XYZ file of C-alpha atoms in Angstrom:
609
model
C -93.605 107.919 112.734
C -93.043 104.181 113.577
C -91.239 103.872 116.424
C -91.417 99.455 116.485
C -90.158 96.763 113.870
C -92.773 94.182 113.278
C -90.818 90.833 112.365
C -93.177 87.834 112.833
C -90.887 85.686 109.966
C -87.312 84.471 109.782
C -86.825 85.008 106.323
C -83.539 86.940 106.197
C -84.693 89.073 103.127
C -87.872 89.525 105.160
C -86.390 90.564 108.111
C -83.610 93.419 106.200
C -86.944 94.272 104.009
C -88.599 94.988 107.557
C -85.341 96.933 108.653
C -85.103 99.292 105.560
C -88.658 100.137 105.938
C -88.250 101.150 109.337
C -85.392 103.309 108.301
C -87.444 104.951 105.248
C -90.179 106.297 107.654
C -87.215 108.094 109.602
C -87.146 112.089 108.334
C -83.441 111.842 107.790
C -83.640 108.666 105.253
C -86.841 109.508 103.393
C -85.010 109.122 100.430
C -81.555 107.242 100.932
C -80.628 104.604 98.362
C -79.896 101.840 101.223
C -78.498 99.415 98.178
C -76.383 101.510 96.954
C -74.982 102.815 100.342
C -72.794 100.992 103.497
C -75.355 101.168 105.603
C -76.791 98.284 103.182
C -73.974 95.908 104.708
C -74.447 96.876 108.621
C -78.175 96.132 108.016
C -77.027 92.619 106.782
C -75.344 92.040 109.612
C -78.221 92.932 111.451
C -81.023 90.690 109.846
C -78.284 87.996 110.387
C -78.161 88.945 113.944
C -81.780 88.508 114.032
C -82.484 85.723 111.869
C -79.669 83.444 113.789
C -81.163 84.879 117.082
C -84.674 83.891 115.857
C -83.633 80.667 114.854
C -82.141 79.636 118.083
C -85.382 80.748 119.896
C -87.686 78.378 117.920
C -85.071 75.564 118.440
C -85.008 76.217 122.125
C -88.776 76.304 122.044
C -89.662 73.257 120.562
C -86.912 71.358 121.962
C -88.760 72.049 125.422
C -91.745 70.116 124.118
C -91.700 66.555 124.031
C -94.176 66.735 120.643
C -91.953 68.971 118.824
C -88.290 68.440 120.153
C -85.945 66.780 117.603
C -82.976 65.614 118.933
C -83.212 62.082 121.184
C -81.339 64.196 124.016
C -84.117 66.692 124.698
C -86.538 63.525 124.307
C -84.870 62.084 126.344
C -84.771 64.383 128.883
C -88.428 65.210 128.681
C -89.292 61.334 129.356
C -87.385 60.874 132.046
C -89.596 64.243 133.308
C -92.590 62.132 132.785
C -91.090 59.457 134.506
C -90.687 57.160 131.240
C -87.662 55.500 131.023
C -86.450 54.502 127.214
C -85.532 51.290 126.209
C -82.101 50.702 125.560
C -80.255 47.794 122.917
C -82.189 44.501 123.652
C -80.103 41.233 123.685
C -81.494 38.532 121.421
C -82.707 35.604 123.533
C -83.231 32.009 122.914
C -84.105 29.236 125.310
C -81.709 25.756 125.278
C -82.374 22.300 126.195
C -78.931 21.585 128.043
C -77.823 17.875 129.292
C -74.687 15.971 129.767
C -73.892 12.016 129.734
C -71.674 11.035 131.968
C -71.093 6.951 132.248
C -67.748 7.034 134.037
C -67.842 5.779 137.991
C -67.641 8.284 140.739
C -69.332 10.822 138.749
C -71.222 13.855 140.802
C -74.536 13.524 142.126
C -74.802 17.726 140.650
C -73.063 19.585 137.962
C -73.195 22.928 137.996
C -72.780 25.272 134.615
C -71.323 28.140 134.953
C -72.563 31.723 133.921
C -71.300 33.026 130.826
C -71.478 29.544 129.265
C -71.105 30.613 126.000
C -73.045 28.905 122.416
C -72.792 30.379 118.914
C -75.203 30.294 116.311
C -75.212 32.314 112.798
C -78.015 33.952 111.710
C -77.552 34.874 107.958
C -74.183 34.164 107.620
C -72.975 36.048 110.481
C -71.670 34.618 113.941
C -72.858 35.349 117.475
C -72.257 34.653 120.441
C -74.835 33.790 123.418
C -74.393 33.105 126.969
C -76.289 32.342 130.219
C -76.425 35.037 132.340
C -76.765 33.197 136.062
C -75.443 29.684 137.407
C -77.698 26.381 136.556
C -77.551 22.939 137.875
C -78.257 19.379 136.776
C -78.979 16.171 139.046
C -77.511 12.675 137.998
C -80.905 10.705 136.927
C -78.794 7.676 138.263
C -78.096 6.268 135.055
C -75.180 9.125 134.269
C -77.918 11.611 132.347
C -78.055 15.312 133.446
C -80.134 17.502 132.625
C -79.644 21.209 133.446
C -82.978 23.000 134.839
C -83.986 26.604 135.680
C -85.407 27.943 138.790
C -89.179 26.889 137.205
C -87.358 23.613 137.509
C -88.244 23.605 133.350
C -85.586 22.574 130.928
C -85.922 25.691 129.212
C -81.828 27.243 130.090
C -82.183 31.467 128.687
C -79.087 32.414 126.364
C -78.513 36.191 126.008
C -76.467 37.103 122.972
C -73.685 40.112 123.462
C -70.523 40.908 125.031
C -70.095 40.906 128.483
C -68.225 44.235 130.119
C -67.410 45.305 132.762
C -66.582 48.977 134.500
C -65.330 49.530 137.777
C -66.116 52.783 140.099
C -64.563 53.861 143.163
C -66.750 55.975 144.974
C -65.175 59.104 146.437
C -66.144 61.562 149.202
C -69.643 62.706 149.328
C -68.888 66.494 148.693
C -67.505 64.936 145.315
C -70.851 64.759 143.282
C -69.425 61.622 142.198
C -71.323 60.549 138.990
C -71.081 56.319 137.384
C -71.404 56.519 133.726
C -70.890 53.451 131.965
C -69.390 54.332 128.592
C -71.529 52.007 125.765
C -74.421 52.911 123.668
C -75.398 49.468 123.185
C -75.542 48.189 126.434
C -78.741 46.334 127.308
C -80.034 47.584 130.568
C -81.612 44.702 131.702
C -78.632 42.455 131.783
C -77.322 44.887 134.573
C -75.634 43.456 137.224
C -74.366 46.017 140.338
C -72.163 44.649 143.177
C -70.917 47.499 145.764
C -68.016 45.826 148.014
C -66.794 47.557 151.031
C -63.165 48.235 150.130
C -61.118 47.731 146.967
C -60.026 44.405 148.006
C -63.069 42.685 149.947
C -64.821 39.605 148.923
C -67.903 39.847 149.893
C -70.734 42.111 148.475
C -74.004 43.481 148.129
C -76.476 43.737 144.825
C -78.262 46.442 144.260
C -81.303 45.559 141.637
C -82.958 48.126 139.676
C -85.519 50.605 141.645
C -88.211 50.135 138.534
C -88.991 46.258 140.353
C -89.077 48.048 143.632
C -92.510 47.528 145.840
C -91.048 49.168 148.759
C -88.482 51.080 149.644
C -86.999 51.493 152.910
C -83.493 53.686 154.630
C -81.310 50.690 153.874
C -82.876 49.230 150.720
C -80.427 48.855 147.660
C -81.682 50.346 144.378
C -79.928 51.588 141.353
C -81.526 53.969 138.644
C -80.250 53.402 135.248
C -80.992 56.613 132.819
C -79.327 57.396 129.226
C -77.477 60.283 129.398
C -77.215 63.143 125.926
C -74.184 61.442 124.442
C -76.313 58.020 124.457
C -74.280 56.433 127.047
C -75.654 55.229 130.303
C -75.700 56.866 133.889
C -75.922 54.663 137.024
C -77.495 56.435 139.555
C -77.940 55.564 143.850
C -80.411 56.422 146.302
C -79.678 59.313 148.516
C -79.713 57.236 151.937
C -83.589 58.203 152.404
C -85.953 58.087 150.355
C -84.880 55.816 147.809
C -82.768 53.832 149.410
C -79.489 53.040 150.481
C -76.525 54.569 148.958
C -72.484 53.179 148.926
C -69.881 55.213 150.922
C -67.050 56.663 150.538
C -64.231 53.875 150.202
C -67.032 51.390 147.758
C -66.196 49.675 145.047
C -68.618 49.438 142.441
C -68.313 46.980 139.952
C -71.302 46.843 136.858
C -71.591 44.102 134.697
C -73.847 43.861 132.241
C -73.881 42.295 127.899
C -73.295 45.053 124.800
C -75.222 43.572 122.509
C -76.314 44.059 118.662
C -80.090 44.425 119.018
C -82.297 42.642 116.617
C -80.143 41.397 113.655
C -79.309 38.124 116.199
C -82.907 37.663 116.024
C -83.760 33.787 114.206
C -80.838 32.050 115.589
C -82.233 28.100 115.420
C -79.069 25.949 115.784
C -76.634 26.659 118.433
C -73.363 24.729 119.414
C -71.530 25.152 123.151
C -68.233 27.260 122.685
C -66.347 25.229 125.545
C -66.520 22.007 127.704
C -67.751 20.607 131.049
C -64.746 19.797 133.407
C -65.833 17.059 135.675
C -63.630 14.790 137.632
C -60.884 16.545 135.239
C -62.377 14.830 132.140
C -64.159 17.286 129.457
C -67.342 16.179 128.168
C -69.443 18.151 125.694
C -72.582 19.412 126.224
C -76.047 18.461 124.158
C -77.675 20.840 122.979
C -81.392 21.241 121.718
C -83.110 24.346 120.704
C -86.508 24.964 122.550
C -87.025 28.477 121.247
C -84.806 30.373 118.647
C -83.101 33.452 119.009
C -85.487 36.818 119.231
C -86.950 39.684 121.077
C -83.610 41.430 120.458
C -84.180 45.601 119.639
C -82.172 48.540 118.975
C -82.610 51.312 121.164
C -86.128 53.095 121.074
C -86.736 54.985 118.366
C -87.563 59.012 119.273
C -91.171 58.515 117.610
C -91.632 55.676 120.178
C -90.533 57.358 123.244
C -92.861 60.522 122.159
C -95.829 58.198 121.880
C -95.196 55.575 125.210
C -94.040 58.616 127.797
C -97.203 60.680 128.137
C -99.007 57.412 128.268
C -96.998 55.756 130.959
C -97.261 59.367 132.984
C -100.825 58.590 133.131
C -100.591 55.653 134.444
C -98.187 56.348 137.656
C -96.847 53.103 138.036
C -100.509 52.140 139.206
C -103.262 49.745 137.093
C -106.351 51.341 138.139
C -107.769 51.591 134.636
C -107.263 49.714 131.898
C -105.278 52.043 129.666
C -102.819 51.691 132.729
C -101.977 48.206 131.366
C -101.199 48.694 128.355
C -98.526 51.807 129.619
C -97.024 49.113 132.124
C -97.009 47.060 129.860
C -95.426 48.487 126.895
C -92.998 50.136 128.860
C -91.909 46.881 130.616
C -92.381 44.364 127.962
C -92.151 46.335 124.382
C -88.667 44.329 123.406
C -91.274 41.335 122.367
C -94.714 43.182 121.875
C -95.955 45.068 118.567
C -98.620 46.359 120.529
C -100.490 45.867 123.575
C -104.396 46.463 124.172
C -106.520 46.164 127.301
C -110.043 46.426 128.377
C -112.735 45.895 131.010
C -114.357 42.924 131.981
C -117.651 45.053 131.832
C -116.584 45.895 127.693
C -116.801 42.004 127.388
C -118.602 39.672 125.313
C -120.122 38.067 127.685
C -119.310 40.580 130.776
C -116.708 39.066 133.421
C -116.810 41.526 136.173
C -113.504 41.635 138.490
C -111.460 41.157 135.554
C -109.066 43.091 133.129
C -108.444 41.643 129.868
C -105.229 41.911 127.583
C -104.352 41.602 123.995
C -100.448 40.871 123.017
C -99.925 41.255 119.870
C -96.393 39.853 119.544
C -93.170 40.698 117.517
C -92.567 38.281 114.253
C -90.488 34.666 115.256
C -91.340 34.900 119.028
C -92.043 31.059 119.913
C -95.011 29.768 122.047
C -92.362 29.292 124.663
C -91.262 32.929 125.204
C -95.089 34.310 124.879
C -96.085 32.033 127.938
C -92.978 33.160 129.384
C -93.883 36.539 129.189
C -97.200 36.262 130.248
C -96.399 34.654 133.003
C -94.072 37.543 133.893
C -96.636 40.426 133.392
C -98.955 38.673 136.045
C -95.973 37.360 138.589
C -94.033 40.379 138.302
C -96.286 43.426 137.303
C -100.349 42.793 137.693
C -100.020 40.626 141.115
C -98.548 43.787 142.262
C -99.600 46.625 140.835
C -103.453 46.195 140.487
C -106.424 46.922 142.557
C -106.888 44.094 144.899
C -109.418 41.751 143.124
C -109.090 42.364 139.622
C -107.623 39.216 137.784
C -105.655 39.868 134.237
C -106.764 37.660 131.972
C -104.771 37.242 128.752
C -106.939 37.058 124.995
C -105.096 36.345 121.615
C -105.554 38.733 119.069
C -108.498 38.245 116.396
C -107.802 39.091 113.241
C -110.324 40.565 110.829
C -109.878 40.414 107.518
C -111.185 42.846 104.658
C -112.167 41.765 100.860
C -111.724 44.378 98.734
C -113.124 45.002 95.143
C -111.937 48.400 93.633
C -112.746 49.570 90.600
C -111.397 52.160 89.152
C -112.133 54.551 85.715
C -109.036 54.985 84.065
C -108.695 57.323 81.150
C -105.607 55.912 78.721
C -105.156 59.046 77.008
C -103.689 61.024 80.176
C -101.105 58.120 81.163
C -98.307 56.437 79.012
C -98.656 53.178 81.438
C -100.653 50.165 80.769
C -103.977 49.543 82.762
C -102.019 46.162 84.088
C -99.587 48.244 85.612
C -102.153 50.594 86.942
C -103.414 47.915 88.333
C -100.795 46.305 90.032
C -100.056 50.501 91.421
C -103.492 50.509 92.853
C -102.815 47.143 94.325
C -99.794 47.942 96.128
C -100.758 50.985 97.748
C -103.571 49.601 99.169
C -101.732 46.730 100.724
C -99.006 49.459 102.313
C -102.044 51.250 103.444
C -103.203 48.337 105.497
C -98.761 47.950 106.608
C -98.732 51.738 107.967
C -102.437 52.316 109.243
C -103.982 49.097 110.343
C -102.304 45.638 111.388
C -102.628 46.531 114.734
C -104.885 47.010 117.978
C -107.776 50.102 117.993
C -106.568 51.096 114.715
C -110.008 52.014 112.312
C -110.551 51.588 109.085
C -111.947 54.417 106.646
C -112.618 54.107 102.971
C -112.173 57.647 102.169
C -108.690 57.890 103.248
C -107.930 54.721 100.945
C -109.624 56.162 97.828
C -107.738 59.568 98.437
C -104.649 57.506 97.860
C -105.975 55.621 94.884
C -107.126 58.870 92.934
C -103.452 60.327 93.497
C -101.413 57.618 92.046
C -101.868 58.733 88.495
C -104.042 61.691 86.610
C -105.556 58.946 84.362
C -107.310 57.566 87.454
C -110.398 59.791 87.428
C -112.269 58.096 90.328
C -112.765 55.062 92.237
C -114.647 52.418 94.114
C -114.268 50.298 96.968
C -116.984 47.229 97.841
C -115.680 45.666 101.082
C -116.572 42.191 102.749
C -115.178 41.495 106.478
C -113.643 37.757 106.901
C -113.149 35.311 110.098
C -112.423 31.914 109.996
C -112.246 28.771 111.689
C -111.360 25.461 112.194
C -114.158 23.113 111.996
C -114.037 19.059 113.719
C -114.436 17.337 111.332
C -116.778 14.690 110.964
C -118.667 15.787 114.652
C -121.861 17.666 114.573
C -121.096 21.034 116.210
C -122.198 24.728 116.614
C -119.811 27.321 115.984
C -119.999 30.992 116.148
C -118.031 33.641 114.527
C -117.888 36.953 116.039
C -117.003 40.434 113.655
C -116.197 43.725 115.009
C -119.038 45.655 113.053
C -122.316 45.481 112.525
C -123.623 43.132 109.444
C -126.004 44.329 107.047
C -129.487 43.863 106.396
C -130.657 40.924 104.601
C -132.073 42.120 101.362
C -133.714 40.361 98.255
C -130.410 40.991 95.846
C -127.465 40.358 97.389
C -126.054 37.458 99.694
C -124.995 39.028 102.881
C -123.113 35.893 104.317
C -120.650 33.443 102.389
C -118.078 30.983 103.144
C -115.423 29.120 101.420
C -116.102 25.644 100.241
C -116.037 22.085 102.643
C -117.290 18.592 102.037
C -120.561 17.545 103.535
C -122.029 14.203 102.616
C -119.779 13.449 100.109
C -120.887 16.716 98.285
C -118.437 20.233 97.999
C -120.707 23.089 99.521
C -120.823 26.339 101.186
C -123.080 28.253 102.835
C -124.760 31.465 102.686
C -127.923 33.237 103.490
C -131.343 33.052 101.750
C -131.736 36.278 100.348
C -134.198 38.534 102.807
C -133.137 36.664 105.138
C -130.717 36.283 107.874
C -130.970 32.422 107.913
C -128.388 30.020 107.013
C -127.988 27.096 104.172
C -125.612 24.955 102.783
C -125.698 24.927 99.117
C -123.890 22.575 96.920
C -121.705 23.573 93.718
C -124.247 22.466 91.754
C -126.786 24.913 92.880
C -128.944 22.478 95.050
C -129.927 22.946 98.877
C -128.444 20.609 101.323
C -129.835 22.302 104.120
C -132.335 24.837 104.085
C -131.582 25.881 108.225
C -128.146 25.962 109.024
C -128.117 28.733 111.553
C -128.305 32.157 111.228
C -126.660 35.736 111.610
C -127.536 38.666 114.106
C -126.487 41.986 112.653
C -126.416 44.070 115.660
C -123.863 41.374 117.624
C -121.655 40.832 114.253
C -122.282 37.329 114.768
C -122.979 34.549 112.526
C -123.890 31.062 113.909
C -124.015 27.857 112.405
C -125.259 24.903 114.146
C -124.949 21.112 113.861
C -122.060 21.633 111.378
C -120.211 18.111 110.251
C -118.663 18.735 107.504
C -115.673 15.851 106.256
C -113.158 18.102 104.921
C -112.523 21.333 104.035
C -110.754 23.743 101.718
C -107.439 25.431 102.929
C -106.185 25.434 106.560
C -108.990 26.639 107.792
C -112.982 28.012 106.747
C -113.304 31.510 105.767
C -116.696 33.241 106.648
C -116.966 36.731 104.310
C -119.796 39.246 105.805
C -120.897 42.627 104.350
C -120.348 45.431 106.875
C -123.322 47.411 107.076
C -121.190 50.581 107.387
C -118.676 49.728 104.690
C -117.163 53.321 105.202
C -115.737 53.129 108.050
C -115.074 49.635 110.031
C -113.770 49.951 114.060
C -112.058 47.431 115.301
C -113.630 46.332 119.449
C -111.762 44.468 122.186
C -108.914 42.162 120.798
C -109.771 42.740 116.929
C -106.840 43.422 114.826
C -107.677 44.637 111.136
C -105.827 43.310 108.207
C -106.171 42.543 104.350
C -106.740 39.279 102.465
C -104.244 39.679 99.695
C -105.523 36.708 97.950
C -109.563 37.640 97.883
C -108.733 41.368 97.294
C -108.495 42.366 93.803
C -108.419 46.126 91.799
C -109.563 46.349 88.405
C -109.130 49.479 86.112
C -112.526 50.591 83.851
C -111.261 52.485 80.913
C -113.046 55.521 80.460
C -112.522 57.174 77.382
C -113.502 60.986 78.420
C -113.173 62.140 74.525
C -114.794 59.705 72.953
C -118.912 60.473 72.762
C -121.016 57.141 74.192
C -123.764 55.976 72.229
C -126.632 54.583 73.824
């Protein structure tokens, strides 16, 4: 007799199935008609019971996971466990040139501007509003010109767009469990300003700055910790007196001030105007204003697929840059309003080796200027690498190199099985492979594999009975023209064999004595030549490619002009199956030299030979 249920589904009708069958093997229901009985009903209710019990389980379960929980609370949550704090709403910034004529006598020798200066600019037909989030000050030049500077002494002035707020707290008796949570979703963390005062009416103040920028942390330093709580608003959180620092009393007043902002869609702003006027000497004057940088780096909040993928990797790091995955976690988790990706790597993993040295790739978010990248830079060594790294290891900052990949499909296409045209095949073909390269490339460390792409290709339509894929890596660059130099272009794969059939090496066309040419390789070969369009050699040793490097080199180059913005050199992988991007190497597609062409294979139709 079975004295257990076995239940490992929540199917309801499996579960009731599972129920009745326990019943049946009982002497006393051998043969009962359970669907045509009451009992039917109570053993509804009771695979209900179970299934809704089940259920609940499994939620609980995987929302105790940070891989499989589902709802941004419980991800949340888990982060903050790894000690990963989410992004919040990121205000739009853009950087002003700011001056002010003033001819009148007696004028100033220093004008200061005020924070919250306000501008407006419109970014698609919509309004916003930016505004400066500390004091600035201009000298007179002498001849009535001032010009506002920051604390670089640069004439760059930062604008943040949003709304500033404001929410007072008046902190109660210890035994309280007093907790500060600022009602917005949007607010943008970093704009946080906290001032604790020593009674409701008192002046004077102290800041307390955020306890991520903390070095050290002493009885009476002032630190904050800022943390999203599950309703998506934000919890302010002080140090317990000891070990993280000081915290305010009973009798405090805490004011927070900080912007509530709209994230990324006041991103582009190029032409702002100043809200108000300059009182001086009780005359108004207007301010100038000249955009340095437009409006951008602005973000919503980070998405749950984000915080699942940064938090573990930030864990690992422990606030510490020992290795040099530890960059790129401080990094991204500092930095990510303006990055698209991050990646780092030992000066031992260079080409040449620099020993003592850490090297990083930004790979920056569209419309950030020149401007803000330096900026930022400049902030990940000052603020984050100066302090955070083993003592003698210098970061050293490389652009990313994109790689780009020719391809040729071809595809056998069978008209009978599809009702489309083989144009429109075509142009199917085309466009998944180009949101292949959108979702799985475009970025740092991210490989390329052939098979995945034809797996695509073949399911797009049932008349597509197989497919091909020839693929050519590209680099470029930007000759000096009319200078006789040596250049060399570096790939992030091996090269192929020369061979007596094919041309390994190609570039686009340039002008060299008064001739269009290219160059390519003599065939079983790995040396150079220029040929011209007419088939003739203009030079028969032009430099030469090493395989195993990825590197092609071409020496005493002077060409006069060239095609395009820039040359294009096109390579044949020797491994065109898979393609692994090293170091700083991003891998994208040339739309333009990439091309798919459907074969039409008529399977009922007998070839003749």
């Amino acid at each position: 007799m079975a004295t257990t249920i076995r239940s490992t589904e929540l199917d309801f009708d499996t579960i009731k199935a599972r129920l009745k069958d326990f019943f049946k093997q009982q002497t006393e229901f051998s043969d009962y008609d359970f669907e045509a009985s009451g009992i039917s009903n109570i053993l509804d209710v009771l695979a209900y019971n179970t299934h809704i019990n089940g259920l609940n389980a499994n939620f609980a379960l995987n929302e105790s996971f940070i891989n499989t929980a589902q709802l941004r609370s419980s991800v949340v949550s888990l982060a903050e466990g790894l000690g990963y704090v989410p992004r919040s709403f990121t205000s739009s910034q853009a950087t002003l040139n700011l001056s002010l004529l003033i001819t009148a006598s007696g004028r100033p020798t220093t004008i200061t501007l005020p924070r919250n200066t306000q501008f407006t600019t419109s970014v698609d037909g919509t309004s916003f509003t930016f505004q400066t989030r500390e004091v600035f000050n201009a000298t007179d030049d002498g001849s009535g010109n001032y010009q506002f500077l920051n604390s670089n002494g640069g004439t760059g002035i930062p604008v943040f767009e949003g709304t500033e707020k404001t929410k007072t707290f008046f902190v109660g008796e210890k035994s309280d469990n007093q907790v500060y949570v600022i009602p917005d979703s949007t607010i943008d963390t970093s704009t946080i300003r906290v001032r604790v005062f020593p009674t409701g009416s008192s002046a004077e103040f102290e800041t307390y700055t955020n306890i991520l920028t903390a070095l050290r942390i002493l009885t009476d330093s002032r630190f904050y910790q800022i943390k999203e709580v599950p309703n998506g608003f934000y919890e302010v959180i002080f140090g317990d007196g000891t070990a993280t620092g000081k915290a305010p009393v009973s009798g405090n007043k805490i004011i927070v001030d900080y912007l509530s902002t709209q994230g990324n869609i006041a991103n582009s702003g190029s032409t702002f105007s100043a809200v108000g006027v300059i009182a001086v000497n009780g005359v108004n004057y207007n301010l100038t204003v000249v955009t340095e940088s437009a409006s951008a780096g602005g973000a919503l909040k980070e998405s749950i697929e984000s915080i699942r993928q940064n938090a573990p990797i930030a864990f690992t790091s422990q606030r510490r840059l020992v290795t040099a995955e530890d960059y790129k976690a401080q990094i991204l988790t500092n930095f990510n309003s303006f990055l698209d990706d991050v990646t780092s790597f030992g000066g031992e993993d260079n080409s040449p080796r620099q020993y003592g040295k850490v090297f990083v790739g930004l790979k920056f978010k569209d419309n950030i200027t020149s401007t803000v990248q330096q900026s930022v830079k400049d902030q990940i060594v000052n603020d984050l690498t100066s302090n955070l790294s083993m003592m003698s290891i210098d970061t050293l900052f490389v652009d990313p190199e994109t790689i780009k990949l020719e391809l040729i499909t071809n595809f056998n296409l069978d008209p009978d099985l599809t009702s489309s045209t083989p144009q429109s095949i075509q142009v199917q073909v085309q466009n998944v492979i180009n949101n292949f390269f959108d979702v799985n490339l475009k970025r740092f460390n991210k490989v390329f594999r052939r098979s995945n792409l034809l797996t695509l290709i073949d399911a797009i339509d049932p008349a597509i009975l197989n497919s091909r894929i020839s693929i050519k890596m590209q680099n470029s660059f930007i000759p000096t023209l009319n200078q006789s130099l040596e250049y060399k272009i570096s790939f992030p794969a091996i090269i192929a064999s020369p061979d007596d059939e094919n041309f390994i090496v190609n570039t686009t066309k340039f002008t060299l004595n008064n001739q269009s040419c290219f160059i390519r390789n003599r065939l079983n070969s790995n040396v150079l030549q220029i040929i011209a369009v007419d088939g003739s050699i203009v030079s028969d040793n032009a430099g030469d490619y090493v395989g195993a490097s990825g590197t092609v080199t071409i020496r005493g180059f002077n060409p006069s002009a060239f095609e395009g913005s820039s040359i294009n050199v096109s390579v044949t992988p020797a491994n065109q199956s898979t393609i692994r991007p090293l170091r700083n190497f991003i891998i994208d597609i040339d739309t333009n030299a990439s091309v798919s062409v459907a074969l039409l294979d008529l399977q009922n139709t007998a070839n003749v030979l």
